[in-house]
Amino acid sequence: MGPRISLLLSTDRATLDTPSQRIRFTGESRDLVEQVFPLLNGSLSLDAIASKTGYSPGSIYRHFDELGEDDAIAWLGCSLHAQEEDDYFESLRLLARFWNRAIFCEPVAMRIFGCTAHVNEVRLWALEFFCFIRAANAYMAKGVSRLDIPASLQEIAVRHYVDEAEHEEIFREGLLEMGFTDAELDRHVPLPSTQALLNFLFETASGDFSGYLALFTVMQPLEVHPTSDQITAKYETLADAYPPVAPFFKACMRHDLIDAGLGHSEWGLEALVRATGLPGHEARRHIEDVMMQTSAFFCLFYRGIGRQQASRRDRAIRHPVSAAVAFR
């Protein structure tokens, strides 16, 4: 079960409440949902849940599968037994949307993009997000440096990195318009939670190539990229909500419009698999694990921002720790 899913019980019905729908169960279905819901925590297999509750795996699946369309539930391991490429990527897209949704259900993310955050919290997010963008020249460079695939496929990965390599400047310009200086940005030390995310991205990129490509499934989960009108409306709303951070949201809009034009909703992982064939069982499990971990580290990224005191403007720039200060 994803975040923000709750079970409401009465004597004659069970109601699953999600961010976008409410599903009611009565009769025997009410009892099944009451018993199964607490066990949908990612640590038990469907067969194990069936054994504990006495209901068949098929019946449990039918009761809860509708939530998959709402990105409210993920059947971990759903990609492991797909026999066709289309089925495999349908499963991965469901997982990608689920894990991406988990990130944006973090309280800080919901406040920022729901236009209810303190402006200094948004300011800190902008600075930490810039650190993530800047890290592309570390982890993406590492990922494409270890390519061991046919030249025709190498071009896909290299082109993606080339597209992103200079996007740091777009976001830097936004921060400069907010009042930061180049010197401040260059010596800023990311929050520990941000650095943990960056380290994870680099370590994953240092491993096998399919794991590296799996990172982008969660970052870019949609098969069809939002339209230019949707992108523009999103960031204009955020810019209006947080005027001091408006230049950064204008930079975000500019970047997303570029990505939409470059087709970054298309997965390099899908191009690789369709050219080389479905991966084996262990490789599929590894890809799913990377997707889950990517979500977890982005959630940590937002939680780190949430731990800071939003009202303290001076926390936005963190300087490197140096023993030299003790001798001044």
mmCIF file of C-alpha atoms in Angstrom:
data_model
loop_
_atom_site.group_PDB
_atom_site.id
_atom_site.type_symbol
_atom_site.label_atom_id
_atom_site.label_comp_id
_atom_site.label_asym_id
_atom_site.label_seq_id
_atom_site.Cartn_x
_atom_site.Cartn_y
_atom_site.Cartn_z
ATOM 1 C CA MET A 1 0.000 0.000 0.000
ATOM 2 C CA GLY A 2 1.180 3.484 -0.776
ATOM 3 C CA PRO A 3 1.032 6.456 1.573
ATOM 4 C CA ARG A 4 -2.193 8.303 2.342
ATOM 5 C CA ILE A 5 -4.331 5.170 2.015
ATOM 6 C CA SER A 6 -6.663 4.586 4.949
ATOM 7 C CA LEU A 7 -9.230 1.971 5.894
ATOM 8 C CA LEU A 8 -12.491 3.175 7.445
ATOM 9 C CA LEU A 9 -14.576 0.448 9.102
ATOM 10 C CA SER A 10 -18.227 0.314 10.137
ATOM 11 C CA THR A 11 -20.386 -2.640 11.065
ATOM 12 C CA ASP A 12 -21.626 -3.179 7.510
ATOM 13 C CA ARG A 13 -18.898 -1.835 5.256
ATOM 14 C CA ALA A 14 -15.192 -1.251 4.777
ATOM 15 C CA THR A 15 -14.087 1.861 2.903
ATOM 16 C CA LEU A 16 -10.668 2.307 1.322
ATOM 17 C CA ASP A 17 -9.894 6.008 1.128
ATOM 18 C CA THR A 18 -7.260 7.136 -1.403
ATOM 19 C CA PRO A 19 -6.291 10.637 -2.583
ATOM 20 C CA SER A 20 -8.473 10.307 -5.669
ATOM 21 C CA GLN A 21 -11.227 7.806 -4.910
ATOM 22 C CA ARG A 22 -13.207 6.047 -2.192
ATOM 23 C CA ILE A 23 -14.037 2.347 -2.609
ATOM 24 C CA ARG A 24 -16.683 0.679 -0.437
ATOM 25 C CA PHE A 25 -16.916 -3.041 0.309
ATOM 26 C CA THR A 26 -19.866 -4.816 1.919
ATOM 27 C CA GLY A 27 -20.772 -8.364 2.930
ATOM 28 C CA GLU A 28 -17.962 -10.910 2.708
ATOM 29 C CA SER A 29 -15.798 -8.395 0.875
ATOM 30 C CA ARG A 30 -15.909 -6.136 3.944
ATOM 31 C CA ASP A 31 -14.446 -8.895 6.130
ATOM 32 C CA LEU A 32 -11.774 -9.763 3.559
ATOM 33 C CA VAL A 33 -10.612 -6.153 3.274
ATOM 34 C CA GLU A 34 -10.504 -5.742 7.067
ATOM 35 C CA GLN A 35 -8.269 -8.794 7.489
ATOM 36 C CA VAL A 36 -6.015 -8.279 4.465
ATOM 37 C CA PHE A 37 -5.406 -4.518 4.604
ATOM 38 C CA PRO A 38 -2.975 -4.566 7.588
ATOM 39 C CA LEU A 39 -0.907 -7.262 5.870
ATOM 40 C CA LEU A 40 -0.310 -5.273 2.656
ATOM 41 C CA ASN A 41 2.960 -3.848 3.976
ATOM 42 C CA GLY A 42 5.442 -5.168 1.418
ATOM 43 C CA SER A 43 6.893 -7.836 3.693
ATOM 44 C CA LEU A 44 4.530 -10.714 2.855
ATOM 45 C CA SER A 45 3.854 -12.491 -0.405
ATOM 46 C CA LEU A 46 0.316 -12.822 -1.732
ATOM 47 C CA ASP A 47 0.429 -16.546 -0.944
ATOM 48 C CA ALA A 48 1.520 -15.825 2.633
ATOM 49 C CA ILE A 49 -1.324 -13.338 3.095
ATOM 50 C CA ALA A 50 -3.750 -15.915 1.710
ATOM 51 C CA SER A 51 -2.421 -18.517 4.144
ATOM 52 C CA LYS A 52 -2.811 -16.161 7.116
ATOM 53 C CA THR A 53 -6.340 -15.057 6.271
ATOM 54 C CA GLY A 54 -7.862 -18.102 4.584
ATOM 55 C CA TYR A 55 -8.823 -16.196 1.454
ATOM 56 C CA SER A 56 -7.556 -17.257 -1.975
ATOM 57 C CA PRO A 57 -4.744 -15.262 -3.643
ATOM 58 C CA GLY A 58 -7.045 -14.601 -6.603
ATOM 59 C CA SER A 59 -9.800 -13.169 -4.430
ATOM 60 C CA ILE A 60 -7.361 -10.908 -2.565
ATOM 61 C CA TYR A 61 -5.872 -9.721 -5.839
ATOM 62 C CA ARG A 62 -9.286 -8.904 -7.343
ATOM 63 C CA HIS A 63 -10.312 -6.857 -4.302
ATOM 64 C CA PHE A 64 -7.233 -4.662 -4.303
ATOM 65 C CA ASP A 65 -6.002 -4.582 -7.890
ATOM 66 C CA GLU A 66 -8.256 -1.643 -8.786
ATOM 67 C CA LEU A 67 -6.022 0.508 -6.583
ATOM 68 C CA GLY A 68 -3.167 -0.112 -9.010
ATOM 69 C CA GLU A 69 -4.834 2.186 -11.537
ATOM 70 C CA ASP A 70 -4.830 4.871 -8.846
ATOM 71 C CA ASP A 71 -1.100 4.304 -8.168
ATOM 72 C CA ALA A 72 -2.150 3.485 -4.598
ATOM 73 C CA ILE A 73 -0.864 -0.092 -4.494
ATOM 74 C CA ALA A 74 2.131 -1.855 -6.000
ATOM 75 C CA TRP A 75 2.434 -5.587 -6.473
ATOM 76 C CA LEU A 76 6.147 -5.967 -5.804
ATOM 77 C CA GLY A 77 7.652 -8.531 -8.143
ATOM 78 C CA CYS A 78 4.919 -7.959 -10.722
ATOM 79 C CA SER A 79 7.515 -7.701 -13.489
ATOM 80 C CA LEU A 80 9.309 -10.949 -12.657
ATOM 81 C CA HIS A 81 7.107 -13.324 -14.618
ATOM 82 C CA ALA A 82 6.123 -11.236 -17.644
ATOM 83 C CA GLN A 83 6.589 -13.215 -20.857
ATOM 84 C CA GLU A 84 6.173 -10.360 -23.323
ATOM 85 C CA GLU A 85 7.999 -7.046 -23.516
ATOM 86 C CA ASP A 86 4.759 -5.046 -23.515
ATOM 87 C CA ASP A 87 3.565 -6.797 -20.347
ATOM 88 C CA TYR A 88 6.945 -6.273 -18.716
ATOM 89 C CA PHE A 89 6.920 -2.526 -19.313
ATOM 90 C CA GLU A 90 3.274 -2.188 -18.337
ATOM 91 C CA SER A 91 4.278 -3.660 -14.966
ATOM 92 C CA LEU A 92 7.317 -1.402 -14.665
ATOM 93 C CA ARG A 93 5.278 1.702 -15.500
ATOM 94 C CA LEU A 94 2.829 0.825 -12.701
ATOM 95 C CA LEU A 95 5.723 0.454 -10.268
ATOM 96 C CA ALA A 96 7.369 3.659 -11.481
ATOM 97 C CA ARG A 97 4.197 5.685 -10.957
ATOM 98 C CA PHE A 98 3.669 4.111 -7.545
ATOM 99 C CA TRP A 99 7.179 4.892 -6.311
ATOM 100 C CA ASN A 100 7.083 8.391 -7.805
ATOM 101 C CA ARG A 101 3.766 9.038 -6.092
ATOM 102 C CA ALA A 102 5.283 7.942 -2.772
ATOM 103 C CA ILE A 103 7.867 10.721 -3.142
ATOM 104 C CA PHE A 104 5.302 13.432 -3.769
ATOM 105 C CA CYS A 105 3.163 12.243 -0.868
ATOM 106 C CA GLU A 106 5.957 13.323 1.477
ATOM 107 C CA PRO A 107 4.587 16.166 3.656
ATOM 108 C CA VAL A 108 7.236 18.653 2.486
ATOM 109 C CA ALA A 109 6.565 17.890 -1.176
ATOM 110 C CA MET A 110 2.823 18.190 -0.605
ATOM 111 C CA ARG A 111 3.266 21.561 1.093
ATOM 112 C CA ILE A 112 5.567 22.919 -1.607
ATOM 113 C CA PHE A 113 3.558 21.794 -4.613
ATOM 114 C CA GLY A 114 0.262 22.406 -2.831
ATOM 115 C CA CYS A 115 1.295 26.068 -2.401
ATOM 116 C CA THR A 116 1.079 25.979 1.417
ATOM 117 C CA ALA A 117 4.772 25.870 2.401
ATOM 118 C CA HIS A 118 6.736 28.616 4.156
ATOM 119 C CA VAL A 119 8.606 30.551 1.492
ATOM 120 C CA ASN A 120 11.969 29.827 3.146
ATOM 121 C CA GLU A 121 11.225 26.097 3.042
ATOM 122 C CA VAL A 122 10.662 26.473 -0.704
ATOM 123 C CA ARG A 123 13.848 28.521 -0.964
ATOM 124 C CA LEU A 124 15.828 25.749 0.735
ATOM 125 C CA TRP A 125 14.197 23.150 -1.538
ATOM 126 C CA ALA A 126 15.284 25.172 -4.583
ATOM 127 C CA LEU A 127 18.877 25.198 -3.381
ATOM 128 C CA GLU A 128 18.928 21.470 -2.580
ATOM 129 C CA PHE A 129 17.211 20.627 -5.869
ATOM 130 C CA PHE A 130 19.938 22.594 -7.633
ATOM 131 C CA CYS A 131 22.489 20.295 -5.944
ATOM 132 C CA PHE A 132 20.617 17.307 -7.388
ATOM 133 C CA ILE A 133 20.604 18.825 -10.879
ATOM 134 C CA ARG A 134 24.303 19.680 -10.612
ATOM 135 C CA ALA A 135 25.078 16.062 -9.638
ATOM 136 C CA ALA A 136 24.165 14.883 -13.158
ATOM 137 C CA ASN A 137 27.734 15.660 -14.167
ATOM 138 C CA ALA A 138 28.906 13.134 -11.592
ATOM 139 C CA TYR A 139 26.489 10.193 -11.563
ATOM 140 C CA MET A 140 25.334 10.389 -15.193
ATOM 141 C CA ALA A 141 28.912 10.808 -16.383
ATOM 142 C CA LYS A 142 29.829 7.739 -14.335
ATOM 143 C CA GLY A 143 26.908 5.741 -15.720
ATOM 144 C CA VAL A 144 27.671 6.366 -19.377
ATOM 145 C CA SER A 145 31.408 5.835 -18.838
ATOM 146 C CA ARG A 146 30.773 2.157 -18.061
ATOM 147 C CA LEU A 147 28.696 1.262 -21.116
ATOM 148 C CA ASP A 148 29.175 -2.301 -22.315
ATOM 149 C CA ILE A 149 26.323 -2.404 -24.833
ATOM 150 C CA PRO A 150 26.127 -2.127 -28.631
ATOM 151 C CA ALA A 151 27.094 1.243 -30.091
ATOM 152 C CA SER A 152 23.566 1.923 -31.345
ATOM 153 C CA LEU A 153 22.297 1.724 -27.757
ATOM 154 C CA GLN A 154 25.191 3.673 -26.302
ATOM 155 C CA GLU A 155 24.004 6.670 -28.297
ATOM 156 C CA ILE A 156 20.690 6.703 -26.394
ATOM 157 C CA ALA A 157 22.364 6.887 -22.989
ATOM 158 C CA VAL A 158 25.058 9.326 -24.054
ATOM 159 C CA ARG A 159 22.526 11.632 -25.709
ATOM 160 C CA HIS A 160 20.452 11.681 -22.513
ATOM 161 C CA TYR A 161 23.505 12.728 -20.511
ATOM 162 C CA VAL A 162 24.522 15.346 -23.074
ATOM 163 C CA ASP A 163 20.987 16.769 -22.921
ATOM 164 C CA GLU A 164 21.230 17.125 -19.120
ATOM 165 C CA ALA A 165 24.890 18.109 -18.762
ATOM 166 C CA GLU A 166 24.392 21.841 -19.166
ATOM 167 C CA HIS A 167 20.979 22.150 -17.504
ATOM 168 C CA GLU A 168 22.702 23.136 -14.276
ATOM 169 C CA GLU A 169 23.082 26.611 -15.767
ATOM 170 C CA ILE A 170 19.338 26.983 -16.224
ATOM 171 C CA PHE A 171 18.734 26.449 -12.514
ATOM 172 C CA ARG A 172 21.770 28.496 -11.512
ATOM 173 C CA GLU A 173 20.333 31.463 -13.383
ATOM 174 C CA GLY A 174 17.103 31.080 -11.442
ATOM 175 C CA LEU A 175 18.946 31.065 -8.108
ATOM 176 C CA LEU A 176 21.041 34.062 -9.119
ATOM 177 C CA GLU A 177 17.846 35.979 -9.904
ATOM 178 C CA MET A 178 16.636 35.041 -6.410
ATOM 179 C CA GLY A 179 19.644 36.837 -4.919
ATOM 180 C CA PHE A 180 22.236 34.114 -4.459
ATOM 181 C CA THR A 181 25.756 34.724 -5.752
ATOM 182 C CA ASP A 182 27.919 32.364 -7.781
ATOM 183 C CA ALA A 183 30.352 32.169 -4.866
ATOM 184 C CA GLU A 184 27.569 31.120 -2.479
ATOM 185 C CA LEU A 185 26.287 28.451 -4.848
ATOM 186 C CA ASP A 186 29.761 27.071 -5.537
ATOM 187 C CA ARG A 187 30.626 26.624 -1.864
ATOM 188 C CA HIS A 188 27.214 25.449 -0.676
ATOM 189 C CA VAL A 189 27.301 22.045 1.068
ATOM 190 C CA PRO A 190 24.141 19.970 0.521
ATOM 191 C CA LEU A 191 22.136 18.776 3.488
ATOM 192 C CA PRO A 192 23.172 15.280 4.654
ATOM 193 C CA SER A 193 19.906 13.875 3.288
ATOM 194 C CA THR A 194 20.602 15.441 -0.108
ATOM 195 C CA GLN A 195 24.150 14.119 -0.077
ATOM 196 C CA ALA A 196 22.822 10.642 0.714
ATOM 197 C CA LEU A 197 20.636 10.828 -2.404
ATOM 198 C CA LEU A 198 23.568 11.976 -4.528
ATOM 199 C CA ASN A 199 25.786 9.196 -3.178
ATOM 200 C CA PHE A 200 23.088 6.620 -3.930
ATOM 201 C CA LEU A 201 22.761 7.870 -7.504
ATOM 202 C CA PHE A 202 26.527 7.705 -8.015
ATOM 203 C CA GLU A 203 26.894 4.249 -6.433
ATOM 204 C CA THR A 204 24.053 2.889 -8.559
ATOM 205 C CA ALA A 205 25.549 4.433 -11.691
ATOM 206 C CA SER A 206 28.826 2.726 -10.806
ATOM 207 C CA GLY A 207 27.176 -0.687 -10.997
ATOM 208 C CA ASP A 208 25.498 -2.404 -13.920
ATOM 209 C CA PHE A 209 23.960 -0.429 -16.736
ATOM 210 C CA SER A 210 20.366 -1.675 -16.302
ATOM 211 C CA GLY A 211 20.431 -0.494 -12.682
ATOM 212 C CA TYR A 212 21.640 2.929 -13.811
ATOM 213 C CA LEU A 213 18.820 3.178 -16.359
ATOM 214 C CA ALA A 214 16.304 2.051 -13.711
ATOM 215 C CA LEU A 215 16.972 5.292 -11.806
ATOM 216 C CA PHE A 216 15.203 7.292 -14.493
ATOM 217 C CA THR A 217 12.055 5.156 -14.462
ATOM 218 C CA VAL A 218 11.068 6.705 -11.118
ATOM 219 C CA MET A 219 12.277 10.196 -12.047
ATOM 220 C CA GLN A 220 10.308 10.084 -15.321
ATOM 221 C CA PRO A 221 7.414 7.654 -14.738
ATOM 222 C CA LEU A 222 4.889 8.925 -17.271
ATOM 223 C CA GLU A 223 4.729 7.296 -20.676
ATOM 224 C CA VAL A 224 3.291 10.485 -22.155
ATOM 225 C CA HIS A 225 4.999 13.698 -21.101
ATOM 226 C CA PRO A 226 2.764 16.560 -19.853
ATOM 227 C CA THR A 227 1.892 19.090 -22.523
ATOM 228 C CA SER A 228 3.581 22.473 -22.700
ATOM 229 C CA ASP A 229 0.346 24.101 -21.481
ATOM 230 C CA GLN A 230 0.217 21.797 -18.447
ATOM 231 C CA ILE A 231 3.877 22.466 -17.621
ATOM 232 C CA THR A 232 3.425 26.215 -17.974
ATOM 233 C CA ALA A 233 0.278 26.266 -15.818
ATOM 234 C CA LYS A 234 1.967 24.227 -13.071
ATOM 235 C CA TYR A 235 4.971 26.480 -12.667
ATOM 236 C CA GLU A 236 3.102 29.743 -13.124
ATOM 237 C CA THR A 237 0.856 28.696 -10.224
ATOM 238 C CA LEU A 238 3.911 27.950 -8.062
ATOM 239 C CA ALA A 239 5.619 31.197 -9.076
ATOM 240 C CA ASP A 240 2.507 33.155 -8.107
ATOM 241 C CA ALA A 241 2.316 31.328 -4.766
ATOM 242 C CA TYR A 242 5.966 32.003 -3.857
ATOM 243 C CA PRO A 243 7.047 35.317 -5.458
ATOM 244 C CA PRO A 244 10.583 35.301 -3.904
ATOM 245 C CA VAL A 245 11.210 31.892 -5.521
ATOM 246 C CA ALA A 246 9.466 32.714 -8.803
ATOM 247 C CA PRO A 247 12.730 32.916 -10.824
ATOM 248 C CA PHE A 248 13.575 29.352 -9.856
ATOM 249 C CA PHE A 249 10.154 28.058 -10.869
ATOM 250 C CA LYS A 250 10.570 29.849 -14.193
ATOM 251 C CA ALA A 251 13.832 27.916 -14.558
ATOM 252 C CA CYS A 252 12.018 24.675 -13.719
ATOM 253 C CA MET A 253 9.438 25.464 -16.381
ATOM 254 C CA ARG A 254 12.117 26.181 -18.958
ATOM 255 C CA HIS A 255 13.867 22.894 -18.106
ATOM 256 C CA ASP A 256 10.695 20.771 -18.229
ATOM 257 C CA LEU A 257 9.676 22.268 -21.569
ATOM 258 C CA ILE A 258 13.103 21.321 -22.938
ATOM 259 C CA ASP A 259 12.757 17.779 -21.565
ATOM 260 C CA ALA A 260 9.304 17.449 -23.122
ATOM 261 C CA GLY A 261 10.731 18.469 -26.475
ATOM 262 C CA LEU A 262 13.586 15.978 -26.154
ATOM 263 C CA GLY A 263 11.268 13.080 -25.340
ATOM 264 C CA HIS A 264 12.634 12.310 -21.874
ATOM 265 C CA SER A 265 9.494 10.385 -20.952
ATOM 266 C CA GLU A 266 10.897 7.605 -23.164
ATOM 267 C CA TRP A 267 12.986 5.190 -21.110
ATOM 268 C CA GLY A 268 16.493 4.211 -22.086
ATOM 269 C CA LEU A 269 15.789 0.976 -20.198
ATOM 270 C CA GLU A 270 12.943 0.169 -22.566
ATOM 271 C CA ALA A 271 15.125 0.806 -25.620
ATOM 272 C CA LEU A 272 17.781 -1.496 -24.146
ATOM 273 C CA VAL A 273 15.370 -4.336 -23.403
ATOM 274 C CA ARG A 274 13.573 -4.133 -26.735
ATOM 275 C CA ALA A 275 16.933 -4.328 -28.508
ATOM 276 C CA THR A 276 18.525 -7.077 -26.396
ATOM 277 C CA GLY A 277 15.586 -9.076 -25.028
ATOM 278 C CA LEU A 278 13.881 -9.440 -21.663
ATOM 279 C CA PRO A 279 16.280 -9.531 -18.698
ATOM 280 C CA GLY A 280 16.579 -12.624 -16.527
ATOM 281 C CA HIS A 281 14.886 -13.129 -13.175
ATOM 282 C CA GLU A 282 17.713 -11.709 -11.029
ATOM 283 C CA ALA A 283 18.168 -8.692 -13.314
ATOM 284 C CA ARG A 284 14.446 -7.956 -13.136
ATOM 285 C CA ARG A 285 14.512 -8.168 -9.347
ATOM 286 C CA HIS A 286 17.526 -5.841 -9.282
ATOM 287 C CA ILE A 287 15.704 -3.294 -11.460
ATOM 288 C CA GLU A 288 12.682 -3.362 -9.140
ATOM 289 C CA ASP A 289 14.958 -2.961 -6.117
ATOM 290 C CA VAL A 290 16.659 0.081 -7.672
ATOM 291 C CA MET A 291 13.254 1.644 -8.338
ATOM 292 C CA MET A 292 12.206 1.159 -4.714
ATOM 293 C CA GLN A 293 15.516 2.509 -3.396
ATOM 294 C CA THR A 294 15.363 5.529 -5.705
ATOM 295 C CA SER A 295 11.998 6.430 -4.228
ATOM 296 C CA ALA A 296 13.292 5.916 -0.690
ATOM 297 C CA PHE A 297 16.272 8.243 -1.175
ATOM 298 C CA PHE A 298 14.132 10.967 -2.767
ATOM 299 C CA CYS A 299 11.758 10.671 0.199
ATOM 300 C CA LEU A 300 14.790 11.120 2.455
ATOM 301 C CA PHE A 301 15.725 14.198 0.397
ATOM 302 C CA TYR A 302 12.376 15.818 1.216
ATOM 303 C CA ARG A 303 12.438 14.738 4.859
ATOM 304 C CA GLY A 304 15.827 16.394 5.268
ATOM 305 C CA ILE A 305 14.372 19.670 4.068
ATOM 306 C CA GLY A 306 11.438 19.243 6.442
ATOM 307 C CA ARG A 307 13.777 18.908 9.428
ATOM 308 C CA GLN A 308 15.106 22.430 8.941
ATOM 309 C CA GLN A 309 13.465 25.417 10.602
ATOM 310 C CA ALA A 310 11.671 27.069 7.695
ATOM 311 C CA SER A 311 11.634 30.466 9.370
ATOM 312 C CA ARG A 312 15.445 30.676 9.494
ATOM 313 C CA ARG A 313 16.586 32.214 6.233
ATOM 314 C CA ASP A 314 20.278 31.918 7.148
ATOM 315 C CA ARG A 315 20.131 28.109 6.967
ATOM 316 C CA ALA A 316 19.854 28.175 3.180
ATOM 317 C CA ILE A 317 23.605 28.334 2.525
ATOM 318 C CA ARG A 318 25.675 25.687 4.311
ATOM 319 C CA HIS A 319 29.426 26.204 4.215
ATOM 320 C CA PRO A 320 32.010 23.394 4.223
ATOM 321 C CA VAL A 321 33.137 22.332 7.688
ATOM 322 C CA SER A 322 36.778 23.247 8.258
ATOM 323 C CA ALA A 323 39.051 23.019 11.288
ATOM 324 C CA ALA A 324 40.584 26.332 10.182
ATOM 325 C CA VAL A 325 37.740 28.259 11.796
ATOM 326 C CA ALA A 326 39.008 27.171 15.221
ATOM 327 C CA PHE A 327 42.215 29.162 14.716
ATOM 328 C CA ARG A 328 40.689 32.456 13.554
#
